[in-house]
Amino acid sequence: MAQPVPVLLWAWCALTALAGAVRGSFEVSVLPEAPMVAYGGAVWINCSTTCPDPDARGNLETSLTKTNEKTGPGWVAFLLKNITEWVSAPQCYFTCRGRVKVVFANISAYRAPERVVLERLPELELGRAYSLTCRVLNVAPVRHLTVTLRQGGRTLHTETFQNHTRAGPDDVTVTKEITPQQRDHGQAVTCHAALDLTPHEPHFENSSSAVELKVYALPEEPQLQIFHHIEVGTKATARCEVTKVFPAAGEARFTLSFGGQSLNFTVTTSNDTATAQGEVRSLSAGERQLTCTVSVGPMSRSAGQSVLVYSLPEPILEITESQTHVNSSVTVTCRSPKADPPDVLLQLRDAKQVLVPSARAQPLVRFPLTAGEEDNGREFTCEARLASNNQAMKRTSARLTVLYGPRMDDSGCPREWTWKEGTEQTFSCQAQGNPVPAVVCKKDGVPFSIGVQQQVRREDAGTYHCEASSSYGFASRDVTVHVEYLNALLLVLVLLAVTAAATGLGVGIFLYYRSTRIRKYRLEQRQAKQAEQGKPAEQVSLNGAAQNTPEVEHRGPDSRGAQLLSGAFRPPLAAGSGGNPDSGAGQVSGTGARAPAPRRAALPPPPETKPQRRQSRARRGASSAMRPRQLRPPAPGRCLPLLLLLALPGAAERPFNVSVWPEDSVVEHGGSIWINCSTTCQDPGARGGLETSLTKAQEKRGPRWEARELVNIWEWVSAPQCYFFCYGEVTRASAHITTYRAPERVVLERLPELELGRAHNLTCRVLNVAPVRHLTVTLRQGGRTLHTETFQNRTRAAADNVTVTHKIIPQRRDHGQEVTCHSALDLRPLGQLFQNSSPAVELRVFALPEEPQLQIFHHIEVGTKATARCEVTQVFPAAGEARFTLSFGGQSLNFTVTTSNDTATAQGEVRSLSAGERRLTCTVSVGPVSRSAGQSVLVYSFPQPVLEIDQPRALVNRNVSLTCCSPASQPPGTTLQLRDSERTLASGHQPCLQLMLTARKGDNGRQFTCEGNLALGSHSFVKNTSAQLIVLYKPTLDESGCPGHQTWLEGTQQQLACEADGNPTPEVSCHKGSQVYDTGSVQNVTRGHAGVYRCSATNAHGTAGRNVTIHVEYGPEMDDAGCARTRTWVEETEQTLACLAWGNPAPAVACTKDGASYGMGVQRRVAREHAGTYHCTATNTHGSARREVTVRVEYKPSMDELSCPSAWTWVKGMPQAFSCDADGIPAPEVVCTKDGVSYRLGQRQGLTDPMGTYQCNATNPHGSATKTVTITLEYKPTMDESSCPSTRAWLEGTLHTLACEADGIPVPRVSCAKEGAAEEFGGERNVSRNDSGTYWCTAVNRYGSARRAVTVRVEYRPVVLLLDVSPSATIPRGANFNISCRAEGSPAPAYRWTVPPAPNVHCSADNSTVSVAGADRHNRGVYVCRVSNAHGQHLGRLQIQVTDNRLIVAALIAGVAVLLLGGTAGLVYYLKSTACKKGEYNVQDAESSSKATCLGRDSAVYGIQLTQT
């Protein structure tokens, strides 16, 4: 197709020309340089030059067709058309100032892929290699082609052809080998061809049709699942399952048959398993074969299984008296009807045990008992099962009812109940008895509800008298109820006593404190006075007894402490000093006591440990400046106030703690863990660390803590220590680390095949586990635990191997069970739970206690097959484990093995071609045990006897010879007998018997038998041969075989009965005139068959003839010729009813009209009542015929009030119109005239608006009639909103009437009644709310009725119906409660509440419910619910009490606290007063004075050092 030269191309040419002019030389160029053109297409070739000479000329040389030349300054363009050369090179040249330059354009022709063909694949077998072949036809150039094979969205193969050199078109074939997998099934494979010519031409693509991959696999045989035994008439599910089939869904095809009949079934698939399931059913007992065939693609597999169909009727269970009295005798009988096979076992049992078992062939079992109370409701079951199949079982149950009187005990009616006041309780008292007794309980003669939950009150306490009664007696019982409650009076008295005691104690403490503070002690004055009197001074220590007179050292007032007494002795050590003689910081020592340290704002540190206290006291004791030589301690406990005062300095120290986390931990052997050390030390310069033999890695620090990572922990148990230095002291804390190793492997030793009932050991070994004390080893069989063993007493920490042994005694149920050993290393809560299990070991249990039993005939005939059975019982396991070896006469037999419960049976066929003694041997093996049995069998030869008749087909009255012979038998001893069907003709031991007889007619078909009898021991074997004698004689025809007169019924199938006696059988033929009839064919009888037939019988020995007369009879017939269907009579004429019928025998005809007989052939005067339908019946021995005869009586017209009323009422809106009918036959034509206009009114044809007066005339061929008609208007009732409003609103208590009016002529009567009520709403009445509802008002006149629904709404004032609080009106503090208000009113009332002001009160959406969450004292008070509507309002009030139990608890706690404080103050006062009386000392103002005195009984002076710090 020609295209215009692009504008851009012209611009490019112009620029090129300018560039050439600038350079002073010229160039030649061509565009496009290498175009791609469709084969047969066209392309523009532009030649341009930069020559500045305007006379420069250019051209294009090519073998292609040039058209449409275009030129311009410095360029020329040509259109090349019909390009059919695949490769061409046109030359573009320009001549400029005598110089010529040439350039080439390389043109390539292309052809897009004409067609892409992907060859189809057959059905693919899974895993087998196949080739995909794709062909791309007629494409060029091939070097630009790309072929891609794709499967779904996946690329299988891509092939390019860049090395392809041929320029012309070509066909390309691409092949790819694939191995189909399951995922490929149903996938579509396509072949895509792409001819990529970009950037010169577009990208061409083509694709093949998709080829769907069909992959299949059927490697396994189908498996049948069906019960081996099925009951007759029942349905059983048959399943045929095949695994590893692909594709299963929708592709697996099944054929399922049972007993040779196809089954209906459904097919289901799951993954690679397909299952066909159907129902089998057989109506007779016997062996059946279930066969299943599965097909997938072209593959098929089949399987079969034998099924025994049995008959087992329901057993019969009989109880002599199913409802009896206690202590009566009862017999329970269990029996079974006939079954197939007949070996039925019966068993009578109850819910707990088997009562009576039965043996085989025992038809019934009985169980007698004496009925007791415990037998009431006892259920007996009669079970019947086949001995050959324990799973085939039927059972029938019956229940025994025992009647007895009431009985009451503690289980149903306890004698005592203890309840707490305010709780919800249910009083329960039940009695035993049958029938169930009625129980009535009374308290003080008043009945009490049983089984009803009630709130307990104090008045519920007391004794209740309960009586149980039934028709069989009564029983009684007294029940005592105790109600516990809190005595408020006692609580008040206790609180008053505690308050009084606390008040007295407070006064005592105040007096003691006052007396102590006002005393004055002067130590220097008392010491000087004693020195003047010359009395020795005693030095006293708080810790020791009085000693010799000490030396007193005085210090100046500027010293840190005044040392009043001095001495050179060491006082006894105080408890807890740790053995340090210098300890005493914060204590009274030989030199005195240190003054209290200044108080700090910070909280006191936690208590120090004993070592820390010893170190602190040692440091503080070093600063003591004075030690008395001898001191006498006061009596213990007499100076408690001073001890408390002196203990204050110690309390002001700074102890600290060190903690480690985690304290206890478990780590995997060779693993790592972070240890965190922290302290309570307040010193910012405190430093700590971790001491351990383990490898430390990373470290992290923070204020008062540091953490270290311990790695490669190989020690099984380790205890790293955390330590901290604080104020010069060191405190430590230890962590405990335990390493573990999860069980490396659990090994359960395999067991040999186990003999039933013999003990064996299970051994399990757990390898390389630590710590063993946390290990638990469990032996399990299936879901049952056999043995569990723990190792809590194992002390070794390192990894170890553990062996566990358990003895088992295998039972049958253990066979095939899997035993596993499970180890659990439980390190919780510090670590995890590690579990490991051994591979399962299957238990194989066997038993073979019995010898096999052989079943075979003792005598077998040579060349015949006999069944040999070898059966062994009590074998375990039987199915699949019992192995048989069966041989006969030293040769192994082919056999099949079947199992049923614990019985295994091998069955095969034996055969011997020679006579003699043979041995049948059977060997059974189960596990390692084998048992054998043998039996002798005699193989005998007994040939068939021979019977010969010299003339098997003899003429009558000829002599015939019969011979009976027997060949030799082994062993010999055959007895012969020749007989017919009635008697024995000859017998004997000789080899042959012979008999002569004369053939008679009666001997024709006589059967003779030659019988041989061979006796072998107690067994006798019989064989016989039979032959038949044929006697030949000529035909005979008699009345018995060929009756002379025969009667046939028309329309039946008949055969000309004429049989002849003769041998061979004669041929019989009959003819009537020239018509021959076949006596052997059945014909449909017609009347033409009647007549006389000549019958002849012929065979090879003669001919016989006989005449046969055929009579054909038929039922009555009636037609129009003899009995016309319609008759027309005219009134007042003479007519006769006649009706004739045809038939053989001749029929009798009778006619009736309206059930009354009408005389035939009698002439009568016609009246209108003669018109109608007459039923005429013709009857003979072969049936009857019916015919209806219609008689039409015509008469002249007449008009009466019924058909044409003189006064006509037109009902408006009714579907009928005015009509005037006349009576007459034929129908008269009625013409009515009004105002000179005539209206022709046919039968039931009227006018639509006929009001007025009409003259109507009726005419027919027999006369006419005239009548005047007047028409008036009426209509049925109607009601609308104006006359009967549909809604009414009344106020309760006012007077109203329900008035409704209706429009209609005649005037309608209107009545109203409430929907569903029969009584009318009449007159004015006082309205109540019950009058609300829908009323139906009905207006009635004679033309109809109209109904209208009127809705009456009676409104009334609101009333509060329910004001309820949940849970109760007395609410504990902090509890939630709801108050619901329910009111009734119309219109619906609005709710409004008045409640105590509180923030926790909320209302529901409709304002009908108030909810309080967390009740407190603000929620006490009256709650008022106010409901209102347009007619008024109503109030409901409710008082709410909020109780606070915390006040009682607080009072009790306060009382106890006051008692404790009062007791402490009293003790202090007592010690103070007694201490001074006994000559001991007190200390006053220790913090502000360095001197103190105490006057004792003996005026002695005591001293103590007071040191300020």
PDB file of C-alpha atoms in Angstrom, residues 1386-1454:
ATOM      1  CA  SER A1386     -51.933   4.162  76.764  1.00  0.00           C
ATOM      2  CA  PRO A1387     -50.336   6.022  75.125  1.00  0.00           C
ATOM      3  CA  ALA A1388     -47.139   4.331  76.308  1.00  0.00           C
ATOM      4  CA  PRO A1389     -45.984   6.160  79.442  1.00  0.00           C
ATOM      5  CA  ALA A1390     -42.681   8.003  79.800  1.00  0.00           C
ATOM      6  CA  TYR A1391     -40.395   7.151  82.745  1.00  0.00           C
ATOM      7  CA  ARG A1392     -38.769   9.685  85.080  1.00  0.00           C
ATOM      8  CA  TRP A1393     -36.750   8.932  88.228  1.00  0.00           C
ATOM      9  CA  THR A1394     -36.046  10.745  91.464  1.00  0.00           C
ATOM     10  CA  VAL A1395     -32.956   9.189  93.055  1.00  0.00           C
ATOM     11  CA  PRO A1396     -30.380  10.136  95.750  1.00  0.00           C
ATOM     12  CA  PRO A1397     -27.660  12.245  94.088  1.00  0.00           C
ATOM     13  CA  ALA A1398     -24.677  10.074  93.262  1.00  0.00           C
ATOM     14  CA  PRO A1399     -22.290   9.874  90.276  1.00  0.00           C
ATOM     15  CA  ASN A1400     -22.624   6.105  89.819  1.00  0.00           C
ATOM     16  CA  VAL A1401     -26.328   6.102  88.880  1.00  0.00           C
ATOM     17  CA  HIS A1402     -27.168   5.281  85.252  1.00  0.00           C
ATOM     18  CA  CYS A1403     -30.437   4.829  83.391  1.00  0.00           C
ATOM     19  CA  SER A1404     -31.325   2.503  80.520  1.00  0.00           C
ATOM     20  CA  ALA A1405     -32.175   3.716  77.029  1.00  0.00           C
ATOM     21  CA  ASP A1406     -35.933   3.785  77.688  1.00  0.00           C
ATOM     22  CA  ASN A1407     -35.370   5.188  81.214  1.00  0.00           C
ATOM     23  CA  SER A1408     -37.212   2.220  82.751  1.00  0.00           C
ATOM     24  CA  THR A1409     -34.213   0.785  84.617  1.00  0.00           C
ATOM     25  CA  VAL A1410     -31.747   2.428  87.020  1.00  0.00           C
ATOM     26  CA  SER A1411     -28.349   0.735  87.414  1.00  0.00           C
ATOM     27  CA  VAL A1412     -25.865   1.469  90.203  1.00  0.00           C
ATOM     28  CA  ALA A1413     -22.282   0.195  90.006  1.00  0.00           C
ATOM     29  CA  GLY A1414     -20.253   0.016  93.240  1.00  0.00           C
ATOM     30  CA  ALA A1415     -22.885   1.128  95.766  1.00  0.00           C
ATOM     31  CA  ASP A1416     -21.840   3.407  98.649  1.00  0.00           C
ATOM     32  CA  ARG A1417     -23.542   5.507 101.313  1.00  0.00           C
ATOM     33  CA  HIS A1418     -24.612   8.115  98.717  1.00  0.00           C
ATOM     34  CA  ASN A1419     -26.875   5.544  97.132  1.00  0.00           C
ATOM     35  CA  ARG A1420     -29.015   5.085 100.252  1.00  0.00           C
ATOM     36  CA  GLY A1421     -32.511   6.510 100.255  1.00  0.00           C
ATOM     37  CA  VAL A1422     -35.797   6.469  98.401  1.00  0.00           C
ATOM     38  CA  TYR A1423     -35.948   5.824  94.668  1.00  0.00           C
ATOM     39  CA  VAL A1424     -39.085   7.175  93.009  1.00  0.00           C
ATOM     40  CA  CYS A1425     -40.276   6.017  89.567  1.00  0.00           C
ATOM     41  CA  ARG A1426     -42.723   8.463  87.972  1.00  0.00           C
ATOM     42  CA  VAL A1427     -44.640   7.398  84.852  1.00  0.00           C
ATOM     43  CA  SER A1428     -46.849   9.750  82.872  1.00  0.00           C
ATOM     44  CA  ASN A1429     -48.785  10.128  79.620  1.00  0.00           C
ATOM     45  CA  ALA A1430     -51.389  12.516  78.235  1.00  0.00           C
ATOM     46  CA  HIS A1431     -54.037  11.285  80.709  1.00  0.00           C
ATOM     47  CA  GLY A1432     -52.097  11.500  84.005  1.00  0.00           C
ATOM     48  CA  GLN A1433     -49.198  10.138  86.013  1.00  0.00           C
ATOM     49  CA  HIS A1434     -48.414   7.560  88.724  1.00  0.00           C
ATOM     50  CA  LEU A1435     -45.573   7.089  91.266  1.00  0.00           C
ATOM     51  CA  GLY A1436     -43.725   4.098  92.708  1.00  0.00           C
ATOM     52  CA  ARG A1437     -41.287   4.285  95.657  1.00  0.00           C
ATOM     53  CA  LEU A1438     -38.561   1.939  96.883  1.00  0.00           C
ATOM     54  CA  GLN A1439     -36.235   2.266  99.907  1.00  0.00           C
ATOM     55  CA  ILE A1440     -32.602   1.156  99.340  1.00  0.00           C
ATOM     56  CA  GLN A1441     -30.254   0.339 102.244  1.00  0.00           C
ATOM     57  CA  VAL A1442     -26.469   0.180 101.702  1.00  0.00           C
ATOM     58  CA  THR A1443     -24.655  -1.790 104.434  1.00  0.00           C
ATOM     59  CA  ASP A1444     -20.920  -1.336 105.186  1.00  0.00           C
ATOM     60  CA  ASN A1445     -19.284  -4.412 106.748  1.00  0.00           C
ATOM     61  CA  ARG A1446     -15.958  -2.639 106.702  1.00  0.00           C
ATOM     62  CA  LEU A1447     -16.967  -0.565 109.756  1.00  0.00           C
ATOM     63  CA  ILE A1448     -17.372  -3.735 111.821  1.00  0.00           C
ATOM     64  CA  VAL A1449     -14.034  -5.094 110.599  1.00  0.00           C
ATOM     65  CA  ALA A1450     -12.309  -1.748 111.261  1.00  0.00           C
ATOM     66  CA  ALA A1451     -13.802  -1.639 114.777  1.00  0.00           C
ATOM     67  CA  LEU A1452     -12.542  -5.139 115.529  1.00  0.00           C
ATOM     68  CA  ILE A1453      -9.046  -4.279 114.222  1.00  0.00           C
ATOM     69  CA  ALA A1454      -8.984  -1.033 116.219  1.00  0.00           C
TER      70      ALA A1454
END
